[in-house]
CSV table of C-alpha atoms in Angstrom, one decimal:
chain,number,residue,atom,x,y,z
H,1,MET,CA,-6.1,11.8,11.4
H,2,SER,CA,-3.7,14.6,12.6
H,3,THR,CA,-0.4,13.9,14.4
H,4,ILE,CA,-1.9,15.0,17.7
H,5,GLU,CA,-5.0,12.8,17.2
H,6,ARG,CA,-2.9,9.8,16.3
H,7,ARG,CA,-0.7,10.3,19.4
H,8,THR,CA,-3.7,10.5,21.5
H,9,PHE,CA,-5.2,7.4,19.9
H,10,ILE,CA,-1.9,5.5,20.4
H,11,LYS,CA,-1.6,6.6,24.0
H,12,ASN,CA,-5.1,5.5,24.9
H,13,SER,CA,-4.9,2.2,22.9
H,14,LEU,CA,-5.1,-1.0,24.8
H,15,LEU,CA,-1.9,-2.1,26.5
H,16,THR,CA,0.3,0.6,24.9
H,17,THR,CA,3.6,0.4,26.8
H,18,ALA,CA,6.7,0.3,24.5
H,19,GLY,CA,9.1,-2.5,25.5
H,20,VAL,CA,6.8,-4.3,27.9
H,21,GLY,CA,6.0,-8.0,27.1
H,22,PHE,CA,3.0,-10.0,28.1
H,23,THR,CA,2.7,-13.6,29.2
H,24,ALA,CA,0.5,-16.0,27.4
H,25,SER,CA,-1.8,-16.1,30.5
H,26,SER,CA,-2.1,-12.3,30.7
H,27,TRP,CA,-2.8,-12.1,27.0
H,28,SER,CA,-5.6,-14.8,27.2
H,29,ARG,CA,-7.4,-12.6,29.6
H,30,ILE,CA,-7.8,-9.8,27.2
H,31,LEU,CA,-8.9,-11.8,24.2
H,32,GLY,CA,-12.6,-11.9,23.2
H,33,ALA,CA,-15.4,-14.1,24.5
H,34,ASN,CA,-14.2,-17.7,25.2
H,35,GLY,CA,-10.6,-16.7,24.5
H,36,ASP,CA,-11.3,-16.2,20.8
H,37,VAL,CA,-8.7,-14.2,18.8
H,38,ARG,CA,-10.6,-11.4,17.1
H,39,VAL,CA,-9.3,-10.7,13.6
H,40,ALA,CA,-10.0,-7.9,11.1
H,41,VAL,CA,-9.0,-8.2,7.4
H,42,VAL,CA,-7.8,-5.1,5.6
H,43,GLY,CA,-7.8,-5.2,1.9
H,44,PHE,CA,-9.6,-8.2,0.3
H,45,ASN,CA,-10.2,-7.7,-3.3
H,46,GLY,CA,-7.7,-10.5,-4.0
H,47,GLN,CA,-5.6,-12.6,-1.6
H,48,GLY,CA,-7.5,-11.0,1.3
H,49,ARG,CA,-10.5,-13.2,0.5
H,50,SER,CA,-8.3,-16.2,1.3
H,51,HIS,CA,-7.5,-14.5,4.6
H,52,ILE,CA,-11.2,-14.2,5.5
H,53,GLU,CA,-12.0,-17.7,4.8
H,54,GLY,CA,-8.7,-19.1,6.1
H,55,PHE,CA,-9.0,-17.4,9.5
H,56,ARG,CA,-12.8,-18.0,9.7
H,57,ARG,CA,-12.1,-21.8,9.6
H,58,LEU,CA,-9.7,-21.8,12.5
H,59,THR,CA,-11.0,-22.9,15.9
H,60,GLY,CA,-10.9,-20.1,18.5
H,61,VAL,CA,-10.6,-17.3,15.8
H,62,ARG,CA,-13.4,-14.9,14.7
H,63,VAL,CA,-13.3,-12.5,11.8
H,64,VAL,CA,-15.0,-9.4,13.3
H,65,GLY,CA,-13.9,-6.5,11.0
H,66,LEU,CA,-13.5,-5.8,7.3
H,67,CYS,CA,-11.8,-2.8,5.8
H,68,ASP,CA,-11.3,-1.8,2.2
H,69,ALA,CA,-11.2,1.5,0.3
H,70,ASP,CA,-13.7,0.1,-2.2
H,71,ARG,CA,-17.3,0.1,-0.8
H,72,ASP,CA,-18.4,-2.4,-3.5
H,73,VAL,CA,-15.7,-4.9,-2.2
H,74,ILE,CA,-16.8,-4.3,1.4
H,75,GLU,CA,-20.5,-5.0,0.6
H,76,ARG,CA,-19.7,-8.1,-1.4
H,77,GLU,CA,-18.0,-9.7,1.6
H,78,ALA,CA,-20.2,-8.2,4.3
H,79,LYS,CA,-23.2,-9.7,2.5
H,80,LYS,CA,-21.7,-13.2,3.0
H,81,PHE,CA,-21.4,-12.5,6.7
H,82,ARG,CA,-25.0,-11.4,7.0
H,83,GLU,CA,-26.2,-14.5,5.1
H,84,ARG,CA,-24.2,-16.6,7.7
H,85,ASN,CA,-25.7,-14.5,10.6
H,86,GLU,CA,-22.1,-13.6,11.6
H,87,ALA,CA,-21.5,-10.2,13.1
H,88,VAL,CA,-18.8,-8.0,11.4
H,89,GLU,CA,-18.0,-4.3,11.5
H,90,THR,CA,-17.0,-2.6,8.3
H,91,TYR,CA,-14.6,0.3,7.6
H,92,THR,CA,-13.2,2.2,4.7
H,93,ASP,CA,-10.4,3.9,6.7
H,94,VAL,CA,-8.0,1.6,8.5
H,95,ARG,CA,-7.3,4.2,11.1
H,96,LYS,CA,-10.9,3.9,12.3
H,97,LEU,CA,-10.5,0.2,12.5
H,98,LEU,CA,-7.4,0.4,14.6
H,99,GLU,CA,-9.2,2.5,17.2
H,100,ASN,CA,-11.4,-0.5,17.9
H,101,LYS,CA,-10.0,-2.1,21.2
H,102,ASP,CA,-12.1,-5.3,20.5
H,103,ILE,CA,-9.8,-6.3,17.6
H,104,ASP,CA,-6.7,-8.3,18.6
H,105,ALA,CA,-5.0,-8.8,15.3
H,106,ILE,CA,-5.3,-7.6,11.7
H,107,THR,CA,-4.4,-9.3,8.4
H,108,THR,CA,-3.7,-7.2,5.4
H,109,ALA,CA,-3.6,-7.9,1.6
H,110,THR,CA,-3.7,-4.3,0.4
H,111,PRO,CA,-1.6,-3.3,-2.6
H,112,ASN,CA,2.1,-3.2,-1.7
H,113,HIS,CA,2.4,0.5,-1.1
H,114,TRP,CA,0.2,0.2,2.0
H,115,HIS,CA,1.8,-2.8,3.7
H,116,ALA,CA,4.4,-0.9,5.8
H,117,LEU,CA,2.1,1.8,7.1
H,118,VAL,CA,-0.8,-0.5,7.9
H,119,THR,CA,1.6,-2.8,9.8
H,120,ILE,CA,3.4,0.0,11.8
H,121,TRP,CA,0.1,1.7,12.7
H,122,ALA,CA,-1.3,-1.7,13.9
H,123,CYS,CA,1.8,-2.4,16.0
H,124,GLN,CA,1.5,1.1,17.5
H,125,ALA,CA,-2.1,0.3,18.3
H,126,ASN,CA,-1.0,-3.0,20.0
H,127,LYS,CA,-2.4,-5.3,17.4
H,128,ASP,CA,-0.7,-8.3,15.9
H,129,VAL,CA,-0.3,-8.4,12.1
H,130,TYR,CA,-0.3,-10.9,9.3
H,131,VAL,CA,0.9,-9.0,6.3
H,132,GLU,CA,1.0,-10.2,2.7
H,133,LYS,CA,4.1,-10.4,0.6
H,134,PRO,CA,6.1,-8.5,-0.2
H,135,SER,CA,6.2,-7.2,3.3
H,136,CYS,CA,7.2,-3.7,2.2
H,137,HIS,CA,7.2,-1.6,-1.0
H,138,ASP,CA,10.8,-0.4,-0.4
H,139,VAL,CA,13.8,-1.3,1.7
H,140,TRP,CA,13.7,1.6,4.1
H,141,GLU,CA,10.1,1.2,5.2
H,142,GLY,CA,10.6,-2.6,5.6
H,143,ARG,CA,13.3,-2.0,8.3
H,144,ARG,CA,10.9,0.4,10.1
H,145,MET,CA,8.3,-2.5,10.2
H,146,VAL,CA,10.9,-4.7,11.9
H,147,GLU,CA,11.6,-1.9,14.4
H,148,ALA,CA,7.9,-1.4,15.2
H,149,ALA,CA,7.3,-5.1,15.7
H,150,ARG,CA,10.1,-5.3,18.2
H,151,LYS,CA,9.4,-2.0,20.0
H,152,TYR,CA,5.7,-2.9,20.6
H,153,ASN,CA,6.3,-6.6,21.2
H,154,ARG,CA,4.0,-7.5,18.3
H,155,ILE,CA,3.6,-10.8,16.5
H,156,VAL,CA,4.1,-10.0,12.8
H,157,GLN,CA,3.9,-12.8,10.2
H,158,VAL,CA,4.6,-12.4,6.5
H,159,GLY,CA,2.5,-14.3,4.0
H,160,THR,CA,5.4,-16.3,2.6
H,161,GLN,CA,3.6,-19.6,3.2
H,162,SER,CA,6.4,-21.9,2.0
H,163,ARG,CA,8.1,-21.2,5.3
H,164,SER,CA,5.4,-23.4,6.9
H,165,SER,CA,6.1,-26.3,4.5
H,166,THR,CA,7.5,-29.2,6.5
H,167,ALA,CA,8.8,-30.7,3.2
H,168,LEU,CA,10.9,-27.7,2.5
H,169,GLN,CA,12.1,-27.5,6.1
H,170,GLU,CA,13.3,-31.1,5.9
H,171,ALA,CA,14.7,-30.7,2.4
H,172,PHE,CA,16.8,-27.6,3.3
H,173,ALA,CA,18.1,-29.2,6.5
H,174,TRP,CA,19.1,-32.3,4.4
H,175,VAL,CA,20.9,-30.1,1.8
H,176,ARG,CA,22.7,-27.9,4.4
H,177,SER,CA,23.9,-31.1,6.2
H,178,GLY,CA,26.2,-31.6,3.1
H,179,GLN,CA,24.3,-34.4,1.4
H,180,LEU,CA,24.9,-32.8,-2.0
H,181,GLY,CA,28.1,-31.0,-1.2
H,182,LYS,CA,28.5,-27.2,-0.9
H,183,ILE,CA,25.6,-25.0,-2.2
H,184,LYS,CA,26.9,-23.0,-5.2
H,185,ILE,CA,23.8,-21.2,-6.5
H,186,ALA,CA,20.2,-20.8,-5.2
H,187,ARG,CA,17.9,-20.1,-8.1
H,188,GLY,CA,14.5,-18.6,-7.9
H,189,LEU,CA,12.2,-18.9,-10.9
H,190,CYS,CA,9.0,-16.9,-11.8
H,191,TYR,CA,8.1,-18.1,-15.2
H,192,LYS,CA,4.4,-16.9,-15.1
H,193,ARG,CA,2.5,-15.7,-18.0
H,194,ARG,CA,1.6,-11.9,-17.9
H,195,LYS,CA,-0.3,-10.4,-20.7
H,196,SER,CA,-0.4,-6.8,-21.8
H,197,ILE,CA,-2.4,-4.5,-19.5
H,198,GLY,CA,-3.3,-2.3,-22.5
H,199,LYS,CA,-2.4,1.3,-23.3
H,200,VAL,CA,-4.6,4.3,-22.7
H,201,THR,CA,-4.4,7.7,-24.3
H,202,GLY,CA,-5.3,9.7,-21.2
H,203,PRO,CA,-6.5,9.6,-17.6
H,204,GLN,CA,-9.1,7.0,-16.8
H,205,PRO,CA,-12.1,7.3,-14.4
H,206,VAL,CA,-11.7,5.9,-11.0
H,207,PRO,CA,-14.7,3.7,-10.1
H,208,ALA,CA,-17.2,5.7,-8.0
H,209,SER,CA,-17.2,3.0,-5.2
H,210,ILE,CA,-13.5,3.7,-4.4
H,211,ASP,CA,-12.2,6.3,-2.0
H,212,TYR,CA,-9.2,7.1,-4.2
H,213,ASP,CA,-7.4,9.2,-1.6
H,214,LEU,CA,-7.4,6.3,0.8
H,215,TRP,CA,-6.5,3.8,-2.0
H,216,CYS,CA,-3.5,5.9,-2.9
H,217,GLY,CA,-2.4,6.4,0.7
H,218,PRO,CA,1.4,6.7,0.9
H,219,ALA,CA,1.7,6.7,-2.9
H,220,PRO,CA,1.4,9.8,-5.1
H,221,LYS,CA,-2.3,10.6,-5.9
H,222,GLY,CA,-2.0,11.0,-9.6
H,223,PRO,CA,-4.4,10.4,-12.4
H,224,LEU,CA,-5.3,6.7,-13.2
H,225,MET,CA,-3.2,6.0,-16.3
H,226,ARG,CA,-4.1,2.4,-17.0
H,227,GLU,CA,-7.3,0.6,-17.9
H,228,ARG,CA,-7.8,-1.2,-14.6
H,229,LEU,CA,-7.1,0.2,-11.1
H,230,HIS,CA,-7.2,-3.1,-9.4
H,231,TYR,CA,-4.4,-5.7,-9.7
H,232,ASP,CA,-2.5,-4.0,-12.5
H,233,TRP,CA,-1.0,-1.7,-9.8
H,234,HIS,CA,1.6,-4.5,-9.6
H,235,TRP,CA,3.2,-3.3,-12.9
H,236,VAL,CA,3.8,0.4,-12.1
H,237,TRP,CA,6.5,1.6,-9.6
H,238,PRO,CA,4.5,3.9,-7.3
H,239,THR,CA,2.4,0.9,-6.0
H,240,GLY,CA,4.0,-2.3,-7.2
H,241,ASN,CA,7.2,-4.1,-7.5
H,242,GLY,CA,6.8,-6.1,-10.7
H,243,ASP,CA,6.6,-9.9,-10.7
H,244,ILE,CA,9.8,-10.3,-8.8
H,245,GLY,CA,8.0,-8.6,-5.9
H,246,ASN,CA,4.6,-10.2,-6.6
H,247,GLN,CA,4.9,-14.0,-7.2
H,248,GLY,CA,8.6,-14.0,-7.2
H,249,ILE,CA,9.0,-12.9,-3.6
H,250,HIS,CA,7.9,-16.4,-2.6
H,251,GLN,CA,10.8,-18.0,-4.6
H,252,MET,CA,13.2,-15.3,-3.5
H,253,ASP,CA,12.5,-16.1,0.1
H,254,ILE,CA,13.0,-19.8,-0.5
H,255,ALA,CA,16.3,-19.3,-2.3
H,256,ARG,CA,17.6,-17.0,0.5
H,257,TRP,CA,16.3,-19.5,3.1
H,258,ALA,CA,18.2,-22.3,1.4
H,259,LEU,CA,21.5,-20.3,1.5
H,260,GLY,CA,21.0,-19.5,5.1
H,261,LYS,CA,21.7,-15.8,4.5
H,262,ALA,CA,20.5,-13.3,7.1
H,263,THR,CA,21.5,-10.0,5.4
H,264,LEU,CA,21.1,-8.2,2.1
H,265,SER,CA,23.6,-9.2,-0.5
H,266,PRO,CA,26.8,-7.1,-0.8
H,267,LYS,CA,26.6,-7.1,-4.6
H,268,VAL,CA,23.6,-7.1,-6.9
H,269,MET,CA,22.9,-6.4,-10.6
H,270,SER,CA,20.0,-6.9,-13.1
H,271,ILE,CA,19.4,-7.3,-16.8
H,272,GLY,CA,15.9,-7.1,-18.1
H,273,GLY,CA,13.1,-5.1,-19.7
H,274,ARG,CA,9.5,-5.1,-20.7
H,275,PHE,CA,9.4,-7.0,-24.0
H,276,GLY,CA,6.8,-8.4,-26.4
H,277,TYR,CA,4.2,-5.6,-26.2
H,278,GLU,CA,3.9,-1.9,-25.4
H,279,ASP,CA,1.5,-1.1,-22.6
H,280,ASP,CA,1.2,1.1,-19.6
H,281,GLY,CA,3.2,-1.2,-17.4
H,282,GLU,CA,6.6,0.0,-16.2
H,283,THR,CA,8.2,-3.0,-14.4
H,284,PRO,CA,10.2,-5.7,-16.3
H,285,ASN,CA,8.3,-8.7,-17.6
H,286,THR,CA,11.6,-10.5,-18.4
H,287,GLN,CA,14.5,-10.0,-16.0
H,288,PHE,CA,17.3,-11.8,-14.1
H,289,VAL,CA,18.9,-10.5,-11.0
H,290,VAL,CA,22.2,-11.7,-9.6
H,291,HIS,CA,22.8,-11.4,-5.8
H,292,ASP,CA,26.5,-12.2,-5.0
H,293,TYR,CA,27.2,-13.3,-1.5
H,294,ASP,CA,30.8,-14.0,-2.3
H,295,ASP,CA,30.6,-17.6,-1.1
H,296,ALA,CA,27.5,-18.4,-3.0
H,297,MET,CA,25.0,-16.7,-5.4
H,298,LEU,CA,21.3,-16.2,-5.6
H,299,ILE,CA,20.1,-15.8,-9.2
H,300,PHE,CA,16.5,-14.9,-9.8
H,301,GLU,CA,14.7,-15.0,-13.1
H,302,VAL,CA,11.3,-13.5,-14.2
H,303,ARG,CA,9.6,-14.5,-17.5
H,304,GLY,CA,6.2,-13.1,-18.2
H,305,LEU,CA,6.1,-14.3,-21.8
H,306,SER,CA,5.2,-17.9,-22.8
H,307,SER,CA,7.9,-20.4,-24.0
H,308,ARG,CA,7.5,-19.2,-27.6
H,309,THR,CA,5.2,-17.3,-29.9
H,310,GLY,CA,1.9,-19.1,-30.4
H,311,ASP,CA,2.4,-21.4,-27.4
H,312,GLU,CA,0.9,-20.6,-24.0
H,313,THR,CA,3.0,-23.1,-22.1
H,314,MET,CA,5.9,-21.7,-19.9
H,315,ASP,CA,9.6,-22.6,-20.0
H,316,LYS,CA,11.0,-24.8,-17.3
H,317,TYR,CA,14.5,-24.9,-15.7
H,318,ARG,CA,15.3,-28.3,-14.2
H,319,THR,CA,11.5,-29.2,-14.0
H,320,GLN,CA,10.6,-25.8,-12.4
H,321,SER,CA,8.6,-22.9,-13.9
H,322,VAL,CA,7.5,-21.2,-10.7
H,323,GLY,CA,9.8,-22.6,-8.1
H,324,HIS,CA,13.4,-23.0,-7.0
H,325,VAL,CA,16.5,-24.9,-7.9
H,326,ILE,CA,19.3,-25.2,-5.3
H,327,GLU,CA,22.5,-26.2,-7.2
H,328,CYS,CA,25.2,-28.0,-5.2
H,329,GLU,CA,28.6,-29.5,-6.0
H,330,ASN,CA,27.1,-33.1,-6.3
H,331,GLY,CA,23.6,-32.5,-7.5
H,332,TYR,CA,20.7,-30.2,-7.0
H,333,LEU,CA,17.3,-29.8,-5.3
H,334,ALA,CA,14.4,-28.9,-7.6
H,335,GLY,CA,11.3,-28.2,-5.6
H,336,THR,CA,11.3,-30.9,-2.9
H,337,THR,CA,13.1,-33.5,-5.0
H,338,ALA,CA,16.9,-34.1,-5.0
H,339,PHE,CA,18.8,-35.2,-8.0
H,340,ASP,CA,22.4,-36.2,-8.7
H,341,ARG,CA,24.5,-34.3,-11.2
H,342,ASP,CA,23.2,-36.6,-14.0
H,343,GLY,CA,19.5,-35.7,-13.2
H,344,LYS,CA,18.8,-39.0,-11.5
H,345,GLU,CA,16.4,-38.7,-8.6
H,346,ILE,CA,18.0,-39.4,-5.2
H,347,LYS,CA,15.4,-38.5,-2.7
H,348,ARG,CA,11.9,-37.0,-2.5
H,349,PHE,CA,10.6,-35.0,0.4
H,350,ALA,CA,6.8,-35.6,1.0
H,351,ALA,CA,4.6,-32.5,0.7
H,352,GLN,CA,2.5,-32.0,3.8
H,353,ARG,CA,-0.3,-29.6,4.7
H,354,GLU,CA,0.8,-26.1,5.1
H,355,ALA,CA,-0.6,-24.3,8.1
H,356,HIS,CA,0.7,-20.7,7.9
H,357,TYR,CA,-2.5,-19.1,9.3
H,358,GLU,CA,-2.5,-21.5,12.2
H,359,ASN,CA,1.2,-20.7,12.8
H,360,PHE,CA,0.4,-17.1,13.2
H,361,ILE,CA,-2.4,-17.7,15.7
H,362,LYS,CA,-0.2,-20.1,17.6
H,363,ALA,CA,2.4,-17.2,18.1
H,364,VAL,CA,-0.3,-14.7,18.9
H,365,ARG,CA,-1.4,-17.0,21.8
H,366,SER,CA,2.1,-17.9,22.9
H,367,ARG,CA,3.5,-14.3,22.6
H,368,LYS,CA,6.7,-15.9,21.2
H,369,THR,CA,8.2,-14.5,18.0
H,370,SER,CA,10.3,-17.6,17.8
H,371,ASP,CA,7.1,-19.6,17.2
H,372,LEU,CA,6.6,-17.8,13.9
H,373,ASN,CA,7.7,-19.5,10.6
H,374,ALA,CA,7.8,-16.2,8.8
H,375,ASP,CA,8.6,-13.5,11.2
H,376,ILE,CA,8.7,-9.9,9.8
H,377,LEU,CA,12.5,-9.8,9.7
H,378,GLU,CA,12.6,-12.8,7.4
H,379,GLY,CA,9.9,-11.3,5.2
H,380,TYR,CA,11.7,-8.1,5.1
H,381,LEU,CA,15.1,-9.4,4.1
H,382,SER,CA,13.6,-11.4,1.2
H,383,SER,CA,11.4,-8.5,0.1
H,384,ALA,CA,14.5,-6.2,0.2
H,385,LEU,CA,16.4,-8.5,-2.2
H,386,CYS,CA,13.6,-8.1,-4.7
H,387,HIS,CA,13.7,-4.4,-4.3
H,388,THR,CA,17.5,-4.0,-4.6
H,389,GLY,CA,17.4,-6.1,-7.8
H,390,ASN,CA,14.8,-3.6,-9.2
H,391,ILE,CA,16.8,-0.7,-8.1
H,392,SER,CA,19.7,-2.0,-10.2
H,393,HIS,CA,17.3,-2.1,-13.2
H,394,ARG,CA,15.9,1.3,-12.5
H,395,VAL,CA,19.3,3.1,-12.4
H,396,GLY,CA,20.6,1.1,-15.4
H,397,LYS,CA,20.8,2.0,-19.0
H,398,LEU,CA,19.9,0.4,-22.4
H,399,ALA,CA,22.6,-1.6,-23.9
H,400,SER,CA,23.1,-3.8,-27.0
H,401,PRO,CA,23.1,-7.6,-26.4
H,402,ALA,CA,26.9,-7.6,-26.9
H,403,GLU,CA,27.4,-4.8,-24.4
H,404,ALA,CA,25.3,-6.6,-21.8
H,405,ARG,CA,27.2,-9.8,-22.2
H,406,GLU,CA,30.6,-8.1,-22.1
H,407,ALA,CA,29.6,-6.4,-18.8
H,408,ILE,CA,29.0,-9.8,-17.1
H,409,LYS,CA,31.7,-11.8,-18.8
H,410,GLY,CA,33.6,-12.4,-15.6
H,411,ASN,CA,30.6,-14.4,-14.1
H,412,LYS,CA,30.1,-17.6,-15.9
H,413,ASP,CA,26.8,-18.3,-14.2
H,414,ALA,CA,25.4,-14.9,-15.0
H,415,VAL,CA,26.5,-15.5,-18.6
H,416,GLU,CA,24.8,-18.7,-18.8
H,417,THR,CA,21.6,-17.2,-17.4
H,418,TYR,CA,21.9,-14.4,-19.9
H,419,GLU,CA,22.2,-16.8,-22.8
H,420,ARG,CA,19.0,-18.5,-21.8
H,421,PHE,CA,17.4,-15.1,-21.4
H,422,LYS,CA,18.3,-14.2,-25.0
H,423,GLU,CA,17.1,-17.6,-26.3
H,424,HIS,CA,13.7,-17.2,-24.5
H,425,LEU,CA,13.1,-13.7,-26.0
H,426,ALA,CA,14.2,-14.9,-29.5
H,427,ALA,CA,11.6,-17.7,-29.3
H,428,ASN,CA,9.1,-14.8,-28.7
H,429,ASN,CA,10.3,-12.9,-31.8
H,430,VAL,CA,11.9,-10.2,-29.7
H,431,ASP,CA,15.0,-8.7,-31.4
H,432,LEU,CA,17.3,-7.4,-28.7
H,433,GLU,CA,19.2,-5.3,-31.3
H,434,LYS,CA,16.0,-3.2,-31.5
H,435,ALA,CA,14.3,-3.8,-28.2
H,436,LYS,CA,17.5,-3.3,-26.2
H,437,PRO,CA,17.6,-4.8,-22.7
H,438,THR,CA,18.4,-2.5,-19.6
H,439,LEU,CA,21.8,-3.4,-18.2
H,440,GLY,CA,21.3,-2.6,-14.5
H,441,ALA,CA,23.9,-0.9,-12.5
H,442,PHE,CA,26.5,-3.1,-10.6
H,443,LEU,CA,25.7,-2.1,-7.0
H,444,ARG,CA,27.7,-2.7,-3.9
H,445,MET,CA,25.9,-2.6,-0.5
H,446,ASP,CA,27.1,-2.5,3.1
H,447,PRO,CA,24.8,-5.1,4.6
H,448,ARG,CA,25.2,-3.4,8.1
H,449,THR,CA,23.9,0.1,7.1
H,450,GLU,CA,21.7,-1.3,4.2
H,451,ARG,CA,22.9,1.4,1.9
H,452,PHE,CA,24.8,1.2,-1.4
H,453,THR,CA,28.4,2.3,-1.3
H,454,ASN,CA,28.9,3.2,-5.0
H,455,ASN,CA,25.7,4.8,-6.3
H,456,GLU,CA,23.9,7.6,-4.6
H,457,LYS,CA,21.1,7.6,-7.2
H,458,ALA,CA,20.3,4.0,-6.1
H,459,ASN,CA,20.3,5.0,-2.5
H,460,GLN,CA,17.5,7.5,-3.3
H,461,LEU,CA,15.3,4.6,-4.4
H,462,LEU,CA,15.7,2.8,-1.1
H,463,THR,CA,12.8,4.9,0.1
H,464,ARG,CA,10.2,7.2,-1.3
H,465,GLU,CA,8.5,10.6,-0.7
H,466,TYR,CA,5.4,9.9,1.3
H,467,ARG,CA,2.1,11.7,1.0
H,468,THR,CA,0.7,13.5,4.1
H,469,PRO,CA,-0.9,12.1,6.2
H,470,PHE,CA,0.2,8.7,5.1
H,471,ALA,CA,3.9,9.0,5.8
H,472,VAL,CA,5.8,6.0,7.3
H,473,PRO,CA,7.5,7.5,10.4
H,474,GLU,CA,11.3,7.7,10.7
H,475,LYS,CA,10.9,6.8,14.4
H,476,VAL,CA,8.3,4.2,14.9
């Protein structure tokens, strides 16, 4: 779609008036038959399948559109609709879908590199958006998503479902009330087994069912240099963000939520690497990131290897493998259970049914951003913490184990985390004298400008070069 065509499409789209809001009653008059919210799902080879089934089950919601760059994926899901005698329109190009004025909202579970552009285009087309985590592929485009949501008065929810957990809501309110004393460290943990993705010797064929130009979208359209196009895009920088931005974004969001921080951290550093195998992956499979907020720290750990060689179980830190531990002066919260300093259980918060999709639809109907449990601003800030941690890694340098420890010796909690990092790798027969870790750059950020103040190379990684015509606009 050319720039002129897209401007015309935006101009003629339903209800396009920047800065104008709509009441709940006026909104209800433009919904589908019987007031149904008409939803289209963009990208559903993975989590998007849950979107389809989740929104189909909601009263007053109809899934009326499907869009994916893979025709085989479209046919697989469209067939299910035909078998149920449910009408659905199919698309390979999201721009065509967004021209459909009979669609009220979209959900998207595309690969990460598409999240921002799909969301911004949808906001410009006056459609509400449920976007999977991480909300963005880099920091700069994430802020543009927030600007688009506000400018076009759109409801934009991020798929960080823990925000809808009443147990966590109650637990954090209890902790912040001082029941365990001052919060000292919020830890996020992503100990999740990730095996080698293999190593190819040359470009691989792209499946014939895929429109590869559309699949690449904003990312470079280079040759496929891994065995599997789908899913393994997580482990290469042009399309993914590693496990800190895949599974880990959930725990990063929970940790930041617990701290009550509404900005990016003023100081960040990373130590990590890809250990235990040589494959076509680029992102760390073992890493820890320290976000220093001055009055408290957020420490995040990724472990893709099992607890030890020959054992498929995963390590735990205070009962958690994929989870969070909020460490306070007089105890800690692990998951939704509070303990004293001796590890004795104090209080347990009952897990209740999560209703994240319902929360999105509630806000779509009310037109109140305040009704959202995971507004785009919250999703952006947590995603950006993943990205700044990765940036520290990417502009870092290989270091000996002693050099890495020396660099962090002034932070006892970082040292303690590093010692456990080394023990874990040793249990997996990784010799850090040979397979050196990457000592990330110690980065300082101005949270107001969201730019680093001490490393211009790191600033360059806050955004990317976009591929025409898939550029995220500077002004949304």
